[in-house]
XYZ file of C-alpha atoms in Angstrom:
438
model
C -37.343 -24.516 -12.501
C -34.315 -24.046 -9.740
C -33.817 -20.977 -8.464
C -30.669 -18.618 -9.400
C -27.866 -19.511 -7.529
C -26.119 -16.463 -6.210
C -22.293 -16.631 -5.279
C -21.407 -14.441 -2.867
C -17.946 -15.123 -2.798
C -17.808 -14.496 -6.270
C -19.610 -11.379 -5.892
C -17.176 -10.193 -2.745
C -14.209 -10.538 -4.650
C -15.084 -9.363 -8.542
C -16.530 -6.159 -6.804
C -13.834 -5.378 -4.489
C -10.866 -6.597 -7.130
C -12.520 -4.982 -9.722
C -12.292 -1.472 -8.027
C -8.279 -1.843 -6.976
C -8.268 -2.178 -10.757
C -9.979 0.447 -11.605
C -7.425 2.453 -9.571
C -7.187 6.245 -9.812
C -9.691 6.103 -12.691
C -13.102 7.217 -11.047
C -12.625 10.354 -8.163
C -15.510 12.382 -6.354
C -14.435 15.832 -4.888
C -14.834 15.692 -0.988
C -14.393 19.356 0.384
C -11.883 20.801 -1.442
C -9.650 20.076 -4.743
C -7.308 18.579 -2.946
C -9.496 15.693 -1.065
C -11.188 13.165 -3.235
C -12.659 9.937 -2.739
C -12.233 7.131 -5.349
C -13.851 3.859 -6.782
C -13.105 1.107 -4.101
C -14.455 3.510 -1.292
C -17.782 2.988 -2.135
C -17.336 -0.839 -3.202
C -15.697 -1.286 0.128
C -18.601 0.345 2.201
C -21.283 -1.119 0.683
C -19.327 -4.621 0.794
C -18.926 -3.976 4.685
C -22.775 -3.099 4.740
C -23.156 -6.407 2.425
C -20.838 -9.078 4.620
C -22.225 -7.343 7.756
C -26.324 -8.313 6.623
C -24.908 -12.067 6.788
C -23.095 -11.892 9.819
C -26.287 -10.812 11.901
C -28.444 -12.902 9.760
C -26.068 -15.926 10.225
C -25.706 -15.151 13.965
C -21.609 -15.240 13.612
C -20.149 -14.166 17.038
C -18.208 -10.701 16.372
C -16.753 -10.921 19.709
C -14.481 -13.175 18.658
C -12.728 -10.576 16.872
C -12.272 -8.665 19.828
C -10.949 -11.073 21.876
C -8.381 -11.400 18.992
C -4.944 -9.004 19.926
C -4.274 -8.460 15.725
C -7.901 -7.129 15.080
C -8.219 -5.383 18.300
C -5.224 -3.588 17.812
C -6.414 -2.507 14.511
C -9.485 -1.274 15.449
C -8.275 0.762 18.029
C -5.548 2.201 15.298
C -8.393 3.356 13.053
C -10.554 4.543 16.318
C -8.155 6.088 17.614
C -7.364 8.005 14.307
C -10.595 9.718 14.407
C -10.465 10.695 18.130
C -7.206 12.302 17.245
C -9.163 14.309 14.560
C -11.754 15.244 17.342
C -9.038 16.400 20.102
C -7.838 18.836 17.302
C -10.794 19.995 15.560
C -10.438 23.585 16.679
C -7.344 24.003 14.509
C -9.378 23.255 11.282
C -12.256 24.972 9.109
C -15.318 22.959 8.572
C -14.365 22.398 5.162
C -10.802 20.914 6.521
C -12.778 18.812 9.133
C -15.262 17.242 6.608
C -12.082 16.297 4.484
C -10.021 14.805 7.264
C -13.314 12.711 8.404
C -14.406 11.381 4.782
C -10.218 10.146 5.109
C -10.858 8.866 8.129
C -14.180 6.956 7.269
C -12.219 5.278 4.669
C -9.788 4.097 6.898
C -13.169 2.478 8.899
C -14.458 0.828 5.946
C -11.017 -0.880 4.998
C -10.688 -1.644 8.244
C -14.074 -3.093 8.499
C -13.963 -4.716 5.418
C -10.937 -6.582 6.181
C -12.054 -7.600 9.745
C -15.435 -9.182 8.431
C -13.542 -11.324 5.972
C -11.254 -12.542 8.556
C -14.593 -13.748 10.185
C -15.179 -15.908 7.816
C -11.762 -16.662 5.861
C -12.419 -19.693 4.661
C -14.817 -19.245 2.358
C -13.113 -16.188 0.474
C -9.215 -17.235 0.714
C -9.055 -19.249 -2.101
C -11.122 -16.676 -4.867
C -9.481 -13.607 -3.378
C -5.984 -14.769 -3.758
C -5.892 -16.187 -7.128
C -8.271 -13.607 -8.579
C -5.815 -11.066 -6.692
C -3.115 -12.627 -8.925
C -5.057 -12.105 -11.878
C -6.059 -8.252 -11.033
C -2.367 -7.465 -10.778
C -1.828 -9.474 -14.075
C -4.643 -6.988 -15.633
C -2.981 -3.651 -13.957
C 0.452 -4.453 -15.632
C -1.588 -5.153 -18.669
C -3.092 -1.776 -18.775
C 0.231 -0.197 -17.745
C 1.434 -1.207 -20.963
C -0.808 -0.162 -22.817
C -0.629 3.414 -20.889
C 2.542 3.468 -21.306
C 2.774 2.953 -24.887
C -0.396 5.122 -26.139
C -0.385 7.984 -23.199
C 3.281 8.184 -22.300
C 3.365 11.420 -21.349
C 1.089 12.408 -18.716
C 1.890 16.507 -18.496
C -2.262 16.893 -19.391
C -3.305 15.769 -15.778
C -1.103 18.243 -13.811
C -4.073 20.510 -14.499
C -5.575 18.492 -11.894
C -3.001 18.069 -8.848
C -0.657 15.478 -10.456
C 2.845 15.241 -11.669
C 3.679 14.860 -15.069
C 5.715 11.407 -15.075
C 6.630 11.502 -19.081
C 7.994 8.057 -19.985
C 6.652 6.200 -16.771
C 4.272 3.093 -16.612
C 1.373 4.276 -14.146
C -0.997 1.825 -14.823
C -4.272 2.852 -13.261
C -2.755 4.086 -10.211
C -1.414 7.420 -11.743
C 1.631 7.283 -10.353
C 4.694 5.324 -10.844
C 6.202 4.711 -7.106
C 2.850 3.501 -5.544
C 2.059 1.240 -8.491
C 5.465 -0.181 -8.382
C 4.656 -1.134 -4.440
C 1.341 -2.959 -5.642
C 3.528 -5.068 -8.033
C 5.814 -6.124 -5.509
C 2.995 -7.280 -3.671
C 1.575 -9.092 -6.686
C 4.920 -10.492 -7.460
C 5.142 -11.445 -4.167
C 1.608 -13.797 -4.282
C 1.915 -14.733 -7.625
C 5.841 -16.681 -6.994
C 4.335 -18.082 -3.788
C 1.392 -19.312 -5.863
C 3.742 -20.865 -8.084
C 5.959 -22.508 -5.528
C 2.888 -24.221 -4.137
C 1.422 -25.305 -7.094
C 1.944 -28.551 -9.520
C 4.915 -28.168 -11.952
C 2.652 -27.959 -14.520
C 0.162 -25.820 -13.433
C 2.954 -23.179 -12.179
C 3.500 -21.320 -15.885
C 0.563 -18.796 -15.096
C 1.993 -17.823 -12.343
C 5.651 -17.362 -13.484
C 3.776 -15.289 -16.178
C 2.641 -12.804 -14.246
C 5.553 -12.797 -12.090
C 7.541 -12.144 -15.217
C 5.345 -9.254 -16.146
C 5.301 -7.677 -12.650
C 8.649 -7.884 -13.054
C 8.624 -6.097 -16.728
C 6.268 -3.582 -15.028
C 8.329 -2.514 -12.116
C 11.293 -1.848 -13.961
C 9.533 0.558 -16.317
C 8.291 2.529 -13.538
C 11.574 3.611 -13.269
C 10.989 4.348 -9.631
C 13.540 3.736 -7.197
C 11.939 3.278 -3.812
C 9.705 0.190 -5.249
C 12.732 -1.019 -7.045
C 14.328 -1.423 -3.082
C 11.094 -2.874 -1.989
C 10.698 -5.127 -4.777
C 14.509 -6.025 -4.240
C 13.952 -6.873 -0.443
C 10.557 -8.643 -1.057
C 11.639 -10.987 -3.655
C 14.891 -11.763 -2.727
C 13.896 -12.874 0.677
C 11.002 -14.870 -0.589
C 13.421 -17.030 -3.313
C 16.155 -17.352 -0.206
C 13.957 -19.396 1.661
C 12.717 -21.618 -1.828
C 16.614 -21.515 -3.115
C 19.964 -19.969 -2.187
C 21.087 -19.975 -5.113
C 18.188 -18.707 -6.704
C 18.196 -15.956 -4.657
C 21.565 -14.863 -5.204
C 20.559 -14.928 -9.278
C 17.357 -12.554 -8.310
C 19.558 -10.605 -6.194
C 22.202 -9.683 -9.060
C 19.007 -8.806 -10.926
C 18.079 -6.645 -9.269
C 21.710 -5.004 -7.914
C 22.559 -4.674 -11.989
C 19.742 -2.291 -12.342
C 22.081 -0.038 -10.599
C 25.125 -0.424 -13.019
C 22.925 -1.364 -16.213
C 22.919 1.619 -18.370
C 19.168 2.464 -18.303
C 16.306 5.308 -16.942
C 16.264 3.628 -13.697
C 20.103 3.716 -13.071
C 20.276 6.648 -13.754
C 17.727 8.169 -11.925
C 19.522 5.645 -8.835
C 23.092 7.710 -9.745
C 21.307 11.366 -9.236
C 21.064 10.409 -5.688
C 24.459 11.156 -5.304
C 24.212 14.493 -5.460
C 22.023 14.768 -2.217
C 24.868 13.869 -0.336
C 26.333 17.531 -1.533
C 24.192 19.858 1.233
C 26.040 23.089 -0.905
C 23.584 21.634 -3.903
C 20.701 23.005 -1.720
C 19.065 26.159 -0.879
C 19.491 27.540 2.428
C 15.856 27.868 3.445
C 15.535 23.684 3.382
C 16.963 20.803 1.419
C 15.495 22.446 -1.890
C 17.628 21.907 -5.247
C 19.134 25.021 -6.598
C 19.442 24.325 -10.476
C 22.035 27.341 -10.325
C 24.430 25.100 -7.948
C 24.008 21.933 -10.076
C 24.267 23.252 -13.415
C 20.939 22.777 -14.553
C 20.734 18.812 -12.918
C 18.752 18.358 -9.897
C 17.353 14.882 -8.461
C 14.004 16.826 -7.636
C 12.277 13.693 -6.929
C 14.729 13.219 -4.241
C 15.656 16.620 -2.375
C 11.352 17.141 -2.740
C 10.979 13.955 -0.686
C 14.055 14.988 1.602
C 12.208 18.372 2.302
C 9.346 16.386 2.411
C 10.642 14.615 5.594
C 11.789 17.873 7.702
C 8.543 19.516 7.207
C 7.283 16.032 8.956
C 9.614 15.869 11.776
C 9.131 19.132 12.620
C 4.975 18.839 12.667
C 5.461 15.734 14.540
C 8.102 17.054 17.524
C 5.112 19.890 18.480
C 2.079 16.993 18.133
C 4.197 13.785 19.326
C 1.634 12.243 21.680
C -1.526 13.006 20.124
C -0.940 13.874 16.488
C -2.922 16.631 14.505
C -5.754 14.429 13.556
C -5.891 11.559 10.679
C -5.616 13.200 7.537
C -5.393 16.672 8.703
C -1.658 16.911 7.718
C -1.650 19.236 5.234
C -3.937 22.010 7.147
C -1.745 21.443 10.083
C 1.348 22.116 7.637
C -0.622 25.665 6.811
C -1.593 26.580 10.441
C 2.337 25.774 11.582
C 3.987 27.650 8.583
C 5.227 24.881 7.486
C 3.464 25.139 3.891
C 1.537 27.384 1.924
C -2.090 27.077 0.900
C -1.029 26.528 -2.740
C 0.991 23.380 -2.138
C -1.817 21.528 -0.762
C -3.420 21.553 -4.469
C -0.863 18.558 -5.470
C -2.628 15.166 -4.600
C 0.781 13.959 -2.548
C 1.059 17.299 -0.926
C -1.527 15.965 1.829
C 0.980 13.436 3.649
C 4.619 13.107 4.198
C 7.054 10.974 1.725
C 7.206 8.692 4.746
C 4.092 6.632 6.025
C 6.443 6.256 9.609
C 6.056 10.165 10.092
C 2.766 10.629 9.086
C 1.255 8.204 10.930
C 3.367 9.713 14.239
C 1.952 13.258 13.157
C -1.429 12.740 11.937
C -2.206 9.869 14.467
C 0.290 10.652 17.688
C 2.494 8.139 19.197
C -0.541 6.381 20.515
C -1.768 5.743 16.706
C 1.774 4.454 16.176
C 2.674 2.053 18.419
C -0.727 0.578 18.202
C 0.000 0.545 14.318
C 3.278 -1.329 14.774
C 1.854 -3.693 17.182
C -0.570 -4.594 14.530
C 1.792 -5.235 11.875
C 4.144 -7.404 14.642
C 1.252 -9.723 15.332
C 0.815 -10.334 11.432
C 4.317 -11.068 11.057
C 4.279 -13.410 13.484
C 0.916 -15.008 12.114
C 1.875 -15.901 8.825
C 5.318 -16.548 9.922
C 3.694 -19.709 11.726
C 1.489 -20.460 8.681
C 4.957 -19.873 6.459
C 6.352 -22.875 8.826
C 3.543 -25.328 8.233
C 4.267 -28.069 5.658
C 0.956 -29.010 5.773
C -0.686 -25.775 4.817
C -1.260 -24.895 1.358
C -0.901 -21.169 1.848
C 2.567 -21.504 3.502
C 3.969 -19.848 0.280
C 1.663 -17.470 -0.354
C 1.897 -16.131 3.696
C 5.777 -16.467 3.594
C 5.432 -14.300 -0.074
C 3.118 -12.106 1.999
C 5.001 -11.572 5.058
C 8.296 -10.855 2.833
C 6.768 -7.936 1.002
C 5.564 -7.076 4.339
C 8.831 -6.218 5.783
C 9.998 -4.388 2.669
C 7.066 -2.517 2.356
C 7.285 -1.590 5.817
C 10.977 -0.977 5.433
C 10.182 1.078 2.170
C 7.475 3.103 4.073
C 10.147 5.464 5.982
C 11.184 7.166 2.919
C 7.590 6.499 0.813
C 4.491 7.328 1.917
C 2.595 3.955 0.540
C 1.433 2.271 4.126
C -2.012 3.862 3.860
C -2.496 4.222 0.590
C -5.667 2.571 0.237
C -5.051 0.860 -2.871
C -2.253 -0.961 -1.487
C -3.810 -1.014 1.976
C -7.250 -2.595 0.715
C -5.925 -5.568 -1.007
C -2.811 -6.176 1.426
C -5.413 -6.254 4.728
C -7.377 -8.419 2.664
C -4.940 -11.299 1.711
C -3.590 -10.795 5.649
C -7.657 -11.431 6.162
C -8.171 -14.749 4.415
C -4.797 -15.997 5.408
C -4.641 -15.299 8.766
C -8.446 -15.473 9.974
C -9.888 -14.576 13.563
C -7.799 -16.583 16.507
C -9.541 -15.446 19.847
C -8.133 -18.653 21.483
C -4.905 -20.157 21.123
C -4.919 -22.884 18.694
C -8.018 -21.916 17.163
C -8.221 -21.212 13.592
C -9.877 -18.759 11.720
């Protein structure tokens, strides 16, 4: 009788794809009602405990990641993130500390994660990408059905969300960072198609197409410009012309009569500072006569309350995480507000990595993203690869998300996060040398 063959590939991937699906769905208090841990942070430190048993017990050199500039950089991001939570510790209660750390031990095991499938790329690149395709395929499938049989979601404000009535959340609970995931599943899935056989490419435009469906009824603006970068880009370097089609696409969703355009035309009225209250750029319904883009003077106010925690913490930062204590012990916020799940960060990844993480965590942030770039841009340029679509996909919804970042605070959202550093993993591999491949 042979012995049960175990897959650990397979086992890798359905675990750790299975919990991005499972989104928002599964939460665990940590400290206070504001700071919560989800699914994929336990699937993604036991899978680091799990890939780290076979890297000992397979003798696999881990000092080739450190002699690697992309992973080095990232490690020192995340160490330096919790060092930055030590220098400042004095500002916080224990309860705030022990919230800011389970954050920041998060950030370790994504990190970690990713870095230990880099070490051995090969034998999860091909399972994780397709089967990423397929998870995104199942999210936009469950967005429909969300938002079709719980459209309005006013019951959950109860619990620190907002009420997005008429939005498709999917299992992410909320529509702007679930419209970021589908660009990046748009993004794979098209490159998958380009690199496949003609006729082995209709899956692929299928969930594409569905994405697509998806993102539009998310009605949220900031993923509509990602998606609009992203895409665009990636059919310009397949087909001019093509792209100019995708581009109109998306352009008419600003003219088309439709939730989304209009939600694009109340952004003229933040233009109009006499709309606001004098205390910060707060809508005053009285000014407006009743309409307010709330969404966007929120995320406007949103970004002064960051610039000014970041220009008395520039160098250092207040600690990873710790933003919204630090917003409290500068006057910057009230207790109250830190009850909302988004009140913890700024609507711009940019700032709140500068103010969480100092201008150390930053620049060693953007130096990891440039020596991505210019990974999978070299992949992107080799005929012979079959991942050159998939990496140029990658590195296109890279820039946009990026670009989207400094007015949406998706970067380190760990459901985007996860899977992104995890596709950047497989593609790009460990290169301690030059001209060795990971």
């Amino acid at each position: 009788m042979s012995a049960l063959h175990f897959s650990r590939q397979a086992f890798v991937t359905g675990a750790f794809l299975g919990s991005v699906a499972a989104g928002q769905l599964f939460r665990v208090s940590v400290g206070s009602s504001s700071g919560s841990l989800i699914l994929i942070d336990a699937v993604l430190a036991l899978l680091s405990l799990f890939l780290l048993f076979f890297i000992i017990r397979e003798r696999q050199r881990v000092r080739g990641m450190l002699r690697d500039s992309v992973w080095l950089t990232l490690l020192g991001f995340a160490l330096w993130g919790g060092m930055a939570l030590l220098i400042n510790a004095g500002n916080y209660t224990e309860t705030e500390i022990f919230s800011a750390a389970a954050y920041a031990l998060r950030l370790g095991a994504v990190v970690l994660f990713g870095a230990l499938l880099a070490l051995d790329a090969k034998r999860y690149r091909e399972s994780l990408i397709e089967g990423f395709v397929y998870t995104g395929a199942f999210t936009a499938l469950l967005g429909f059905w969300q938002l079709f049989f719980v459209g309005n979601f006013i019951f959950m404000t109860g619990y620190g969300w907002d009420p997005h009535i008429g939005r498709l959340l999917s299992t992410f609970f909320d529509p702007n960072l679930y419209g970021v995931f589908l660009v990046m599943v748009m993004c794979v899935a098209l490159g998958r198609a380009y690199a496949a056989h003609r006729g082995e490419r209709w899956p692929y435009a299928v969930v594409f197409g569905a994405s697509w469906v998806a993102l539009f009824l998310t009605y949220s603006r900031s993923a509509w410009v990602v998606g609009a970068i992203a895409v665009t880009a990636l059919v310009f370097f397949r087909s001019m012309r093509w792209s100019l089609l995708v581009a109109l696409v998306f352009i008419g969703a600003f003219f088309v009569p439709s939730r989304l355009s209009d939600r694009f035309s109340e952004t003229k009225q933040l233009a109009n500072q006499q709309n606001y209250k004098p205390e910060g750029y707060r809508c005053d319904a009285a000014k407006t006569g009743g309409k307010c883009d709330e969404s966007g003077s929120n995320r406007i106010y949103s970004l002064q309350q960051a610039w000014s925690l970041t220009k008395t913490h520039w160098l250092t930062g207040v600690g990873y995480n710790a933003y919204g204590a630090a917003l409290v012990n500068e006057n910057l916020a009230q207790q109250d507000r830190l009850e909302k799940h988004s009140a913890n960060g700024s609507d711009s990844s940019i700032l709140n990595i500068w103010a969480t993480t100092g201008l150390v965590g930053l620049l060693l942030f953007a130096t990891f993203v440039q020596g991505v770039l210019l990974r999978l841009w070299r992949i992107s340029r080799d005929s012979l690869s079959p991942y050159r679509w998939v990496a140029t996909g990658l590195a296109c919804f890279t820039v946009a998300w990026v670009l989207g970042s400094f007015l949406n605070n998706t970067v380190l959202y760990v459901l985007i996060l996860a899977p992104w550093l995890a596709l950047v993993a497989v593609l790009i591999g460990v290169q301690p040398r030059r001209g060795q491949r990971g």
